Amino acid sequence: MTPEVWHRRALWQFLPLAAGFLVLVAISAGSVLLVYKSRDDSAAVVHTIEVENQTNALLLEIRRAESSARGYLLTSAQDFLGDHQEAVAAIHPELDKLEWLTQDNPVQRENVRKLRSAIEMRLSQFAREMDSVKAGNPTAAAELVREAAAGNTTATIRDIANEMLTEENRLFAMRSASAEHSQWLASTVTIAGSALVIVLAGISMVLLRRSARARDEAEAMLRDANLNLEATVDERTADLREANDEIQRFAYIVSHDLRSPLVNIMGFTSELEELRHDIFKRIASLGRAVASAQAPVVSIETEPVLEGVDLKLSQEFSEALGFIKSSIAKMDRLISAILNLTREGRRQFEPVPIDMRQLIESIVATLAHQAAEADATVDIGNLPNLVSDRLALEQIFSNLIDNAIKYLRPGVPGEISVKGRTKLGFAIFEVSDNGRGIDQKDHQRIFDLFRRAGTQDKPGQGIGLAHVRALVRRLGGTMSVASELNSGSTFTITLPLKWNATNRKQDA
Amino acid sequence: MTTPVTIIMIEDDEGHARLIERNIRRSGVNNEIIPFSNGTDALNYLFGRDGSGAGHRGQAFLILLDLNLPDTTGIEILRQLKENKYLKSAPVVVLTTTDDSQEIKRCYELGCNVYITKPVNYESFANAIRQLGLFFSVIQVPPATI
C-alpha cells in the first residue's frame, strides 16, 4: 500500500470525528442560546402575570375605597371611615408599582396614564364626599355620590383596567407561544444533533475497524516478509560462506599443487648449473688441448680458464640460469604468501582482553633495531584496551609500524606515533609517520594483494597491507589511509571494543 | 649382525624422485633404493601378499614418504605402517611440499620420525638430503621382533 493511500485513509477517518465534534459544539452553543431565550420568554410570561395581578390589586383597592365610602355615607360609622382611608392610602403605591411594571410597553404606559387621571378624579370625589359627611351634611355627600355616578368615573377606571388586562392577555398568549417554540426548538436541535453524532460515531467506528483490519493484514504481511527475509539472508549467508570456503580451498590447492612442479624446476635448474660447471670445464680443457696438441692434459686441480667465444657462452648460460632461479624464487615467495593468507583466513580467532599499550610496546621493542638503523622514534599515546584476537592485532600493528619505519624519507629522522581513542563501542587507532607518503592515486592500490606503490627500493611482496586489511575486516573493523606524497601517512583502524566471537565463529 | 638398510621411496613425481635419489647418492649413501610411484604398489611390496608384513622380517627399511599420492594419502600409509608390528620400527621420513602446521602435527602424532618440507631452493634441499644421509648412516635398525 502506498503512503498516499494511507494518508487519504487517515484523512477519511479523521473527518467524521471532526464533524462529530463540530456538531457537538454546535448543539452545546445552540442549547445555551435556546436556554437563555426560553428563560427570557418565561420571564416575560411571569412579567405579564405580574402586571395582571397588579392591575387587579389596584382595582380591588379602588372597590374597597368605594364600598367603604358608601358604608360611611350610610352609617357614618368611624369603622368605615378608617377602612376607606386605609384603602385610599394603598391606591397610590399600587398605582406607582403598576406604572413601574409597565415601563416596557408604550400601549400600557398610555393606559396607565389614563387610569391615573381617572383615579385622581375619583379620589378627589371621595375626598369631597368624606368632607361633606364629616361636616355633618350627608345630603350633600349623597348628592356628590350621585354626581360621581353620573360622571362615570368608576366605569372609566374599569374599562381602562379591562383594556390593560386584555392587552396583557394578548401578550401572555404570545409570550407563552414563544416560550413553547423555544423549548421545541431546543429539543429538536438536541435530538437532531445527537442523532448526527451517533451516525458520525458509527461511520467513524466502521472506518476504524476497517483500518484496524488493514493494519492487521499489513502486520501479518510484514511478519511473513520478515520471516522470508531471514530465510533469504540465511540462505545467502550460507551461499557466501560456501563460496568463500571454496575460494579458500581453491587457493590452497592451487598454491599447494603449483609448488610441486616448482620444486622440480628449481631442482633441475640447479642440476643444470652443476652440469654447466662440468661442461665448460670440459670445453676449456679440450680447447686448451687443441691449442697445444703436444702438451698432455694438465692436472685436474688447476682450474682451466675459458677464453673468447667460450667465455661469452658461459656467461650467457649463467645469466639465463640466474634469471630462471630468481623468477622461481619469486614465484615461490608468492605461492607461500597465498598459502599463508589462506591459512590465516582459516585460523579461528580467540578473543582475549588485551592491554594495547603493552602490545604496541612489545612490537616496538621487536622493531627497535630497524628503528635505530632508520633513525626513527616511535611515540605511543593513550590506547584503549580491547577484547580481541591477540595474534591478529600483533600482525596488524607490527605490519603498520614496520611499514612506517621502512618507508621513511631519506635524510629525515622518522617520527612515528601510535594514538587511540574510543567512539560508540569502537576503538580508533592511528598509526602516523612523517615518511615519504603515498600518492593519492595509490591509496586503494596499496591494499591490493601483490601491489605496491612508490619507488620500489625496499624488499617486499606487496602482501602486508592486504593481509592487514583482511585481518581488520575479519575482526569486524575498517581501515583507511590519509596521505600525501612527501608528507607522511596516517593509517586509521577502527575495531570493535569487544569482538563478538559467536557471530563470527560460523564464518571461520 | 646388521643387514644394510633398504630405502623405500614412495613418490609419485618422477622429477622429485630423481632429485631425491641423486642427492642421496651425492651425499655418499649407496644403500639400495626401491622407488614406488603410487601407494598401492608400495603397500603391496611392504605388506606382502598376505598383507601381514611378515615377509620382510629381519630386513631393515627406511621409508621416504610423499604425502600427496594419486591413489591414497601418505598419512594413510604412515598409519598402516605404524600399526603393523613388523614395520612399525622402520623410520619414516615424510617429504612434502607444504609446511602446514596441522599436517606436520598429524604426521608426528602418527609416528613419523622426520618431516621435511621439499624446498624450492636447491641448496637447502641438498643440505637436507645430505643431513638425511648422515642420519641414514648412523641409524641402527633393530631387527623386527618375531
XYZ file of C-alpha atoms in Angstrom:
654
model
C 0.000 0.000 0.000
C 1.379 3.389 -0.922
C 1.870 6.102 1.696
C -0.554 8.305 -0.247
C -3.366 5.820 0.233
C -2.552 5.584 3.908
C -2.659 9.333 4.145
C -6.023 9.535 2.427
C -7.420 6.802 4.625
C -6.267 8.596 7.745
C -7.966 11.756 6.492
C -11.229 9.921 5.916
C -11.012 8.525 9.385
C -10.389 11.901 10.840
C -13.252 13.666 9.023
C -16.268 12.038 10.783
C -14.624 12.583 14.139
C -14.035 16.237 13.360
C -17.579 16.611 12.063
C -18.958 14.921 15.177
C -17.009 17.247 17.356
C -18.277 20.293 15.449
C -21.860 19.064 15.766
C -21.404 18.618 19.500
C -20.074 22.157 19.801
C -22.996 23.462 17.746
C -25.503 21.593 19.908
C -23.922 22.946 23.071
C -23.906 26.502 21.780
C -27.471 26.177 20.466
C -28.668 24.727 23.730
C -27.103 27.517 25.737
C -28.642 30.132 23.435
C -32.046 28.478 23.500
C -31.943 28.089 27.270
C -31.224 31.798 27.569
C -34.041 32.555 25.161
C -36.539 30.363 26.934
C -35.535 31.903 30.261
C -36.219 35.326 28.765
C -39.538 34.062 27.445
C -40.503 32.671 30.828
C -39.510 35.923 32.467
C -41.743 37.774 30.009
C -44.667 35.453 30.793
C -44.109 35.947 34.531
C -43.963 39.695 33.953
C -47.291 39.633 32.147
C -48.889 37.753 35.013
C -47.397 40.243 37.485
C -48.878 43.136 35.520
C -52.295 41.445 35.554
C -52.057 40.835 39.277
C -51.049 44.392 39.918
C -53.938 45.732 37.853
C -56.375 43.522 39.732
C -54.895 44.557 43.065
C -55.334 48.199 42.132
C -58.923 47.668 41.109
C -59.551 45.830 44.352
C -58.236 48.742 46.411
C -60.442 51.183 44.443
C -63.519 48.976 45.022
C -62.637 48.742 48.664
C -62.341 52.507 48.915
C -65.651 52.911 47.113
C -67.607 50.410 49.189
C -66.224 51.722 52.499
C -67.081 55.278 51.393
C -70.597 54.145 50.713
C -70.787 52.428 54.063
C -69.579 55.558 55.796
C -72.141 57.643 53.963
C -74.947 55.374 55.048
C -73.910 54.771 58.644
C -71.386 57.455 59.453
C -69.590 54.749 61.420
C -65.975 55.502 62.173
C -65.032 51.909 61.183
C -65.909 52.584 57.556
C -64.037 55.857 57.585
C -60.835 54.098 58.797
C -61.261 51.387 56.227
C -61.772 53.953 53.473
C -58.717 55.942 54.445
C -56.607 52.818 54.549
C -57.763 51.804 51.010
C -57.176 55.302 49.604
C -53.687 55.330 51.109
C -52.927 51.987 49.386
C -54.129 53.131 45.961
C -51.147 55.406 45.171
C -48.371 52.902 45.874
C -50.239 50.241 43.918
C -50.628 52.616 41.007
C -46.899 53.565 41.122
C -45.962 49.911 41.108
C -48.148 49.278 38.089
C -46.618 52.176 36.264
C -43.120 50.858 37.055
C -44.061 47.408 35.820
C -45.462 48.625 32.521
C -42.494 50.808 31.582
C -41.529 48.361 28.785
C -44.843 48.665 26.951
C -45.886 52.049 25.382
C -49.525 50.940 24.994
C -49.813 50.027 28.654
C -47.992 53.185 29.674
C -50.620 55.227 27.894
C -53.332 53.181 29.609
C -51.718 53.700 32.988
C -51.601 57.444 32.343
C -55.343 57.468 31.572
C -56.021 55.260 34.529
C -54.075 57.577 36.818
C -56.070 60.652 35.769
C -59.342 58.729 36.212
C -58.234 57.509 39.634
C -57.095 61.010 40.690
C -60.531 62.299 39.705
C -62.265 59.552 41.653
C -60.046 60.159 44.671
C -60.901 63.846 44.691
C -64.596 62.914 44.557
C -64.005 60.620 47.526
C -62.347 63.434 49.403
C -65.183 65.798 48.813
C -67.754 63.149 49.834
C -65.867 62.479 53.043
C -65.555 66.143 53.811
C -69.342 66.611 53.362
C -70.069 63.693 55.677
C -67.581 64.939 58.257
C -69.230 68.375 58.070
C -72.478 66.660 59.006
C -74.078 67.152 55.648
C -74.951 63.644 54.369
C -77.328 65.015 51.780
C -74.599 66.963 50.046
C -72.488 63.844 50.187
C -75.232 61.723 48.631
C -75.548 64.386 46.021
C -71.884 64.142 45.323
C -72.142 60.348 45.039
C -74.860 60.632 42.530
C -72.825 63.194 40.659
C -69.875 60.851 40.658
C -72.000 58.017 39.385
C -73.273 60.279 36.621
C -69.620 61.206 35.780
C -68.997 57.524 35.242
C -65.528 57.696 36.644
C -65.702 54.209 38.095
C -66.765 52.747 34.743
C -63.916 54.541 33.035
C -61.479 53.081 35.518
C -62.909 49.618 34.996
C -62.753 49.933 31.183
C -59.177 51.055 31.190
C -58.263 48.278 33.559
C -60.049 45.776 31.356
C -58.228 47.096 28.338
C -54.961 46.648 30.161
C -55.894 43.136 31.166
C -56.840 42.289 27.603
C -53.524 43.648 26.375
C -51.681 41.617 28.971
C -53.667 38.519 27.995
C -52.653 39.017 24.405
C -49.031 39.391 25.463
C -49.364 36.349 27.696
C -50.620 34.196 24.823
C -47.910 35.471 22.537
C -45.128 35.004 25.067
C -46.324 31.538 26.040
C -46.292 30.513 22.400
C -42.819 31.954 22.007
C -41.537 30.078 25.083
C -43.069 26.875 23.827
C -41.454 27.411 20.454
C -38.071 27.956 22.066
C -38.388 24.744 24.021
C -39.450 22.841 20.941
C -36.519 24.256 19.048
C -34.112 23.333 21.839
C -35.298 19.731 21.988
C -35.316 19.442 18.204
C -31.764 20.739 17.924
C -30.576 18.404 20.684
C -32.271 15.353 19.178
C -31.101 16.078 15.652
C -27.564 16.807 16.835
C -27.440 13.664 18.936
C -28.642 11.597 16.010
C -25.984 13.145 13.789
C -23.301 12.455 16.385
C -24.403 8.838 16.663
C -24.338 8.443 12.890
C -20.879 10.008 12.666
C -19.627 7.845 15.515
C -20.938 4.819 13.654
C -19.158 5.826 10.447
C -16.042 6.538 12.397
C -16.205 3.126 14.058
C -16.660 1.373 10.728
C -13.693 3.221 9.260
C -11.624 2.495 12.332
C -12.445 -1.171 12.205
C -11.603 -1.276 8.530
C -8.277 0.425 9.087
C -7.537 -1.874 12.017
C -8.200 -4.832 9.761
C -5.929 -3.343 7.077
C -3.268 -2.817 9.707
C -3.560 -6.398 10.937
C -3.221 -7.626 7.381
C -0.203 -5.403 6.809
C 1.313 -6.656 10.043
C 0.808 -10.247 9.007
C 2.381 -9.467 5.647
C 5.289 -7.755 7.331
C 5.783 -10.752 9.604
C 5.799 -13.056 6.604
C 8.171 -10.751 4.760
C 10.482 -10.694 7.757
C 10.472 -14.457 8.005
C 11.171 -14.707 4.301
C 13.899 -12.135 4.589
C 15.522 -14.018 7.421
C 15.371 -17.220 5.458
C 16.786 -15.461 2.409
C 19.565 -13.879 4.434
C 20.426 -17.233 5.975
C 20.429 -18.822 2.556
C 22.622 -16.115 1.066
C 24.962 -16.209 4.033
C 25.288 -19.961 3.652
C 25.960 -19.496 -0.078
C 28.560 -16.844 0.595
C 30.212 -18.934 3.248
C 30.317 -21.860 0.892
C 31.735 -19.704 -1.898
C 34.311 -18.304 0.493
C 35.280 -21.778 1.667
C 35.552 -22.842 -1.941
C 37.860 -19.960 -2.742
C 39.964 -20.763 0.300
C 40.182 -24.410 -0.721
C 40.900 -23.451 -4.299
C 43.674 -21.055 -3.320
C 45.117 -23.654 -1.007
C 45.078 -26.476 -3.548
C 46.353 -24.308 -6.376
C 49.224 -22.929 -4.390
C 49.981 -26.311 -2.953
C 49.994 -28.049 -6.305
C 51.922 -25.253 -8.002
C 54.734 -25.831 -5.583
C 55.274 -29.390 -6.716
C 56.402 -28.584 -10.294
C 58.331 -25.649 -8.954
C 60.413 -27.986 -6.811
C 61.293 -29.868 -9.996
C 62.112 -26.758 -11.976
C 64.349 -25.440 -9.270
C 65.946 -28.792 -8.593
C 66.789 -29.459 -12.219
C 67.914 -25.890 -12.786
C 70.413 -26.491 -10.060
C 71.332 -29.753 -11.761
C 71.867 -27.750 -14.968
C 74.085 -25.398 -13.062
C 76.185 -28.304 -11.904
C 76.260 -29.597 -15.492
C 77.253 -26.185 -16.796
C 80.199 -26.236 -14.494
C 81.235 -29.640 -15.812
C 80.568 -28.815 -19.468
C 82.547 -25.596 -19.565
C 85.352 -27.133 -17.613
C 85.483 -29.808 -20.263
C 85.286 -27.279 -23.104
C 88.099 -25.314 -21.559
C 90.350 -28.325 -21.186
C 89.502 -29.542 -24.712
C 90.154 -26.067 -26.135
C 93.491 -25.969 -24.447
C 94.261 -29.477 -25.657
C 93.599 -28.372 -29.223
C 95.681 -25.229 -28.798
C 98.708 -27.118 -27.524
C 98.321 -30.541 -29.157
C 101.580 -31.868 -27.832
C 101.077 -30.970 -24.242
C 99.444 -33.621 -22.081
C 96.260 -32.852 -20.231
C 97.046 -30.710 -17.245
C 96.272 -31.915 -13.797
C 92.667 -31.645 -12.749
C 93.406 -29.395 -9.789
C 94.344 -26.390 -11.862
C 91.159 -24.687 -12.987
C 91.023 -24.372 -16.777
C 90.297 -20.849 -17.985
C 87.820 -20.077 -20.752
C 88.658 -17.690 -23.467
C 86.900 -15.643 -26.175
C 83.650 -17.097 -27.512
C 83.598 -19.872 -24.909
C 83.766 -17.348 -22.070
C 80.891 -15.382 -23.565
C 78.821 -18.541 -23.936
C 79.492 -19.470 -20.353
C 78.446 -16.027 -19.139
C 75.237 -16.093 -21.144
C 74.464 -19.534 -19.794
C 74.978 -18.281 -16.263
C 72.837 -15.231 -16.872
C 69.948 -17.312 -18.225
C 70.129 -19.646 -15.251
C 70.263 -16.672 -12.920
C 67.023 -15.245 -14.322
C 65.317 -18.614 -14.069
C 66.418 -19.037 -10.473
C 65.385 -15.565 -9.355
C 61.998 -15.968 -11.056
C 61.464 -19.299 -9.365
C 62.401 -17.789 -6.014
C 59.901 -15.001 -6.571
C 57.186 -17.395 -7.609
C 57.889 -19.482 -4.545
C 57.511 -16.443 -2.326
C 54.199 -15.538 -3.941
C 52.849 -19.033 -3.566
C 53.982 -19.131 0.052
C 52.255 -15.815 0.595
C 48.971 -17.127 -0.799
C 49.304 -20.235 1.319
C 49.888 -18.145 4.416
C 46.941 -15.923 3.613
C 44.583 -18.871 3.174
C 45.944 -20.352 6.367
C 45.305 -17.060 8.162
C 41.826 -16.961 6.699
C 41.070 -20.332 8.201
C 42.525 -19.620 11.605
C 39.929 -19.204 14.339
C 40.145 -16.055 16.425
C 40.295 -16.281 20.187
C 39.127 -13.073 21.828
C 41.052 -12.203 24.986
C 41.353 -8.920 26.917
C 44.376 -7.108 25.532
C 46.446 -4.339 27.062
C 47.051 -2.403 23.844
C 49.877 -0.304 25.235
C 51.781 -3.381 26.268
C 51.134 -4.984 22.875
C 52.387 -1.974 20.924
C 55.386 -1.596 23.235
C 56.421 -5.186 22.628
C 56.103 -4.682 18.843
C 58.206 -1.534 19.051
C 60.791 -3.420 21.103
C 60.986 -6.111 18.405
C 61.468 -3.453 15.734
C 63.897 -1.383 17.832
C 66.881 -2.440 15.748
C 65.303 -1.431 12.449
C 64.075 1.823 14.007
C 67.550 2.682 15.270
C 69.019 1.927 11.859
C 66.455 4.159 10.136
C 66.901 6.906 12.764
C 63.238 6.712 13.742
C 61.445 7.171 17.066
C 58.083 5.671 17.905
C 55.784 7.620 20.209
C 52.974 5.681 21.892
C 49.954 7.711 23.015
C 46.912 6.692 25.049
C 45.432 3.478 23.731
C 42.064 1.925 24.602
C 42.146 -1.715 25.577
C 40.277 -4.320 23.543
C 38.825 -7.761 23.755
C 40.039 -9.286 20.521
C 42.440 -11.760 18.933
C 45.967 -11.091 20.121
C 47.842 -12.623 17.203
C 45.747 -10.749 14.623
C 46.322 -7.432 16.409
C 50.041 -8.112 16.658
C 50.190 -8.789 12.937
C 48.163 -5.689 12.101
C 50.229 -3.269 14.156
C 53.622 -4.799 13.510
C 52.940 -4.595 9.765
C 51.907 -0.942 10.018
C 54.783 0.114 12.279
C 57.230 -1.897 10.202
C 55.978 -0.136 7.063
C 56.283 3.247 8.767
C 59.912 2.524 9.658
C 60.611 1.077 6.238
C 59.256 3.899 4.113
C 60.788 6.987 5.686
C 62.159 9.914 3.727
C 65.885 9.572 3.311
C 67.767 12.058 5.471
C 64.745 12.962 7.618
C 64.608 11.478 11.136
C 61.485 9.368 11.410
C 58.719 10.352 13.809
C 56.137 7.644 14.146
C 53.185 7.877 16.502
C 50.513 5.429 17.574
C 47.389 7.015 19.030
C 43.980 5.737 20.020
C 40.540 6.805 21.197
C 37.101 5.265 21.644
C 33.851 6.161 19.970
C 30.464 4.419 20.193
C 31.740 0.989 21.112
C 34.636 1.170 18.691
C 38.310 1.837 19.223
C 40.003 4.054 16.658
C 43.759 3.703 16.254
C 46.002 5.926 14.194
C 49.489 4.994 13.085
C 51.084 8.042 11.526
C 54.551 8.863 10.252
C 56.408 11.713 8.590
C 57.728 9.442 5.851
C 57.627 9.508 2.106
C 53.832 9.310 1.905
C 51.612 7.688 -0.675
C 50.289 9.263 -3.819
C 46.514 9.831 -3.829
C 46.071 7.542 -6.845
C 47.701 4.645 -4.985
C 45.549 4.829 -1.846
C 43.366 1.950 -2.958
C 46.088 0.008 -4.725
C 48.308 -0.430 -1.675
C 45.636 -2.634 -0.091
C 45.595 -4.998 -3.078
C 47.490 -8.255 -2.967
C 50.954 -8.164 -4.620
C 50.618 -4.431 -5.383
C 52.984 -1.778 -4.092
C 53.321 1.944 -4.548
C 56.122 4.434 -4.934
C 59.812 3.757 -5.521
C 60.458 0.025 -5.380
C 63.709 0.318 -3.446
C 62.737 -1.834 -0.447
C 62.298 -5.589 -0.345
C 58.698 -6.750 -0.093
C 55.989 -8.829 -1.726
C 53.067 -6.425 -1.549
C 51.294 -8.598 0.963
C 51.478 -6.731 4.283
C 48.643 -4.244 3.849
C 46.402 -6.722 2.010
C 46.871 -9.053 4.936
C 46.290 -6.272 7.473
C 43.078 -5.211 5.820
C 41.806 -8.791 5.616
C 42.512 -9.197 9.339
C 40.847 -5.898 10.246
C 37.764 -6.920 8.306
C 37.619 -10.287 9.975
C 37.841 -8.529 13.329
C 34.749 -6.549 12.341
C 36.584 -3.288 11.716
C 37.546 -0.960 8.900
C 40.756 0.722 7.881
C 41.686 3.688 5.750
C 44.691 5.770 4.815
C 45.222 9.504 4.648
C 48.443 10.537 2.991
C 50.140 12.831 0.569
C 53.372 12.323 -1.258
C 56.395 13.509 0.773
C 54.373 14.500 3.830
C 53.802 11.294 5.727
C 50.904 8.874 6.054
C 48.267 8.117 8.640
C 46.614 4.718 8.749
C 43.360 4.706 10.690
C 41.960 1.466 12.039
C 38.530 1.158 13.614
C 37.941 -2.002 15.629
C 35.052 -3.079 17.869
C 35.976 -2.771 21.541
C 34.596 -6.225 22.101
C 34.942 -8.700 19.279
C 31.872 -10.885 19.067
C 33.101 -14.457 18.760
C 29.693 -16.099 18.494
C 28.827 -14.131 15.378
C 31.983 -14.806 13.550
C 32.791 -18.355 14.517
C 30.416 -19.648 11.881
C 32.306 -17.734 9.239
C 35.709 -19.116 10.121
C 74.838 -58.751 12.541
C 73.360 -55.819 10.705
C 71.682 -56.003 7.352
C 72.103 -52.974 5.084
C 69.183 -50.607 5.201
C 66.919 -50.657 2.170
C 65.439 -47.279 1.289
C 61.806 -47.426 0.179
C 60.917 -44.252 -1.699
C 57.189 -43.611 -2.216
C 56.975 -40.589 -4.515
C 54.645 -40.062 -7.459
C 56.503 -37.171 -9.034
C 59.291 -38.619 -11.155
C 61.289 -35.421 -11.030
C 61.168 -35.290 -7.269
C 62.102 -38.970 -7.114
C 65.084 -38.376 -9.347
C 66.234 -35.323 -7.375
C 65.919 -37.171 -4.084
C 67.833 -40.142 -5.425
C 70.612 -38.022 -6.887
C 71.088 -36.107 -3.726
C 71.105 -39.245 -1.628
C 73.780 -40.666 -3.860
C 75.683 -37.399 -3.914
C 75.807 -37.367 -0.148
C 77.546 -40.697 -0.228
C 74.761 -43.101 0.634
C 74.889 -46.188 -1.510
C 72.079 -48.221 0.051
C 69.615 -49.863 -2.263
C 66.714 -47.559 -3.155
C 63.423 -49.124 -4.236
C 61.168 -46.450 -5.795
C 57.369 -46.643 -5.939
C 55.247 -44.131 -7.815
C 51.995 -44.952 -6.024
C 50.830 -46.025 -2.609
C 49.190 -49.313 -3.579
C 52.341 -50.816 -5.089
C 54.387 -49.726 -2.103
C 51.928 -51.226 0.375
C 51.763 -54.460 -1.611
C 55.529 -54.728 -1.515
C 55.879 -53.870 2.170
C 52.993 -55.954 3.481
C 53.483 -58.877 1.136
C 50.817 -60.992 -0.473
C 49.130 -61.915 2.820
C 49.130 -58.319 3.996
C 50.789 -59.206 7.319
C 54.165 -57.629 6.624
C 55.878 -60.734 7.961
C 57.663 -61.353 4.656
C 60.361 -58.799 5.372
C 61.055 -59.914 8.886
C 64.612 -59.087 9.851
C 65.022 -56.671 6.942
C 65.796 -53.031 7.744
C 63.837 -50.337 5.917
C 63.928 -46.613 5.797
C 60.836 -45.177 4.240
C 60.742 -41.887 2.327
C 57.110 -40.914 2.034
C 55.393 -38.242 -0.012
C 52.031 -37.117 1.359
C 50.359 -36.339 -1.978
C 49.855 -39.579 -3.836
C 47.434 -40.338 -6.645
C 45.699 -43.374 -5.107
C 45.958 -42.797 -1.364
C 47.385 -40.308 1.079
C 50.777 -40.553 2.711
C 49.037 -40.133 6.054
C 47.092 -43.349 5.428
C 50.263 -45.254 4.523
C 52.003 -43.881 7.617
C 49.081 -45.019 9.789
C 49.156 -48.536 8.346
C 52.930 -48.824 8.729
C 52.846 -47.730 12.346
C 50.025 -50.158 13.131
C 51.964 -53.146 11.779
C 54.079 -54.927 14.365
C 56.829 -55.835 11.865
C 57.104 -52.486 10.153
C 56.387 -50.012 12.923
C 60.045 -49.814 13.905
C 61.140 -48.700 10.443
C 61.937 -44.977 10.465
C 59.696 -42.890 8.231
C 60.796 -39.628 6.654
C 57.891 -37.562 5.358
C 58.783 -35.392 2.382
C 56.192 -32.976 1.183
C 55.688 -29.591 -0.401
C 53.700 -27.874 2.345
C 54.727 -26.769 5.766
C 51.188 -26.766 7.096
C 51.485 -26.982 10.859
C 48.341 -29.106 11.170
C 49.746 -31.642 8.743
C 53.135 -31.737 10.436
C 51.466 -32.253 13.799
C 49.346 -35.056 12.394
C 52.382 -36.834 10.953
C 54.331 -36.664 14.191
C 51.287 -37.894 16.102
C 51.144 -40.902 13.815
C 54.792 -41.653 14.487
C 56.733 -40.139 11.638
C 60.411 -39.695 12.522
C 61.352 -36.731 10.370
C 59.234 -34.263 8.467
C 60.984 -32.442 5.637
C 59.433 -29.729 3.538
C 60.617 -30.066 -0.052
C 62.369 -26.797 -0.597
C 62.410 -24.996 -3.888
C 65.801 -23.696 -3.029
C 68.142 -26.337 -4.298
C 70.943 -25.627 -1.834
C 68.826 -26.139 1.227
C 67.265 -29.199 -0.342
C 70.647 -30.766 -0.990
C 71.656 -29.879 2.515
C 68.544 -31.537 3.980
C 69.127 -34.683 1.987
C 72.760 -34.706 2.971
C 71.830 -34.496 6.634
C 69.370 -37.239 5.995
C 72.266 -39.223 4.532
C 74.199 -38.773 7.748
C 71.127 -39.843 9.580
C 70.907 -42.949 7.384
C 74.416 -43.942 8.153
C 74.120 -43.767 11.906
C 70.728 -45.358 12.406
C 70.676 -48.761 13.882
C 67.569 -50.527 12.830
C 66.726 -53.090 15.447
C 65.678 -56.414 13.991
C 61.944 -56.751 13.888
C 60.674 -58.744 16.806
C 59.271 -62.133 15.995
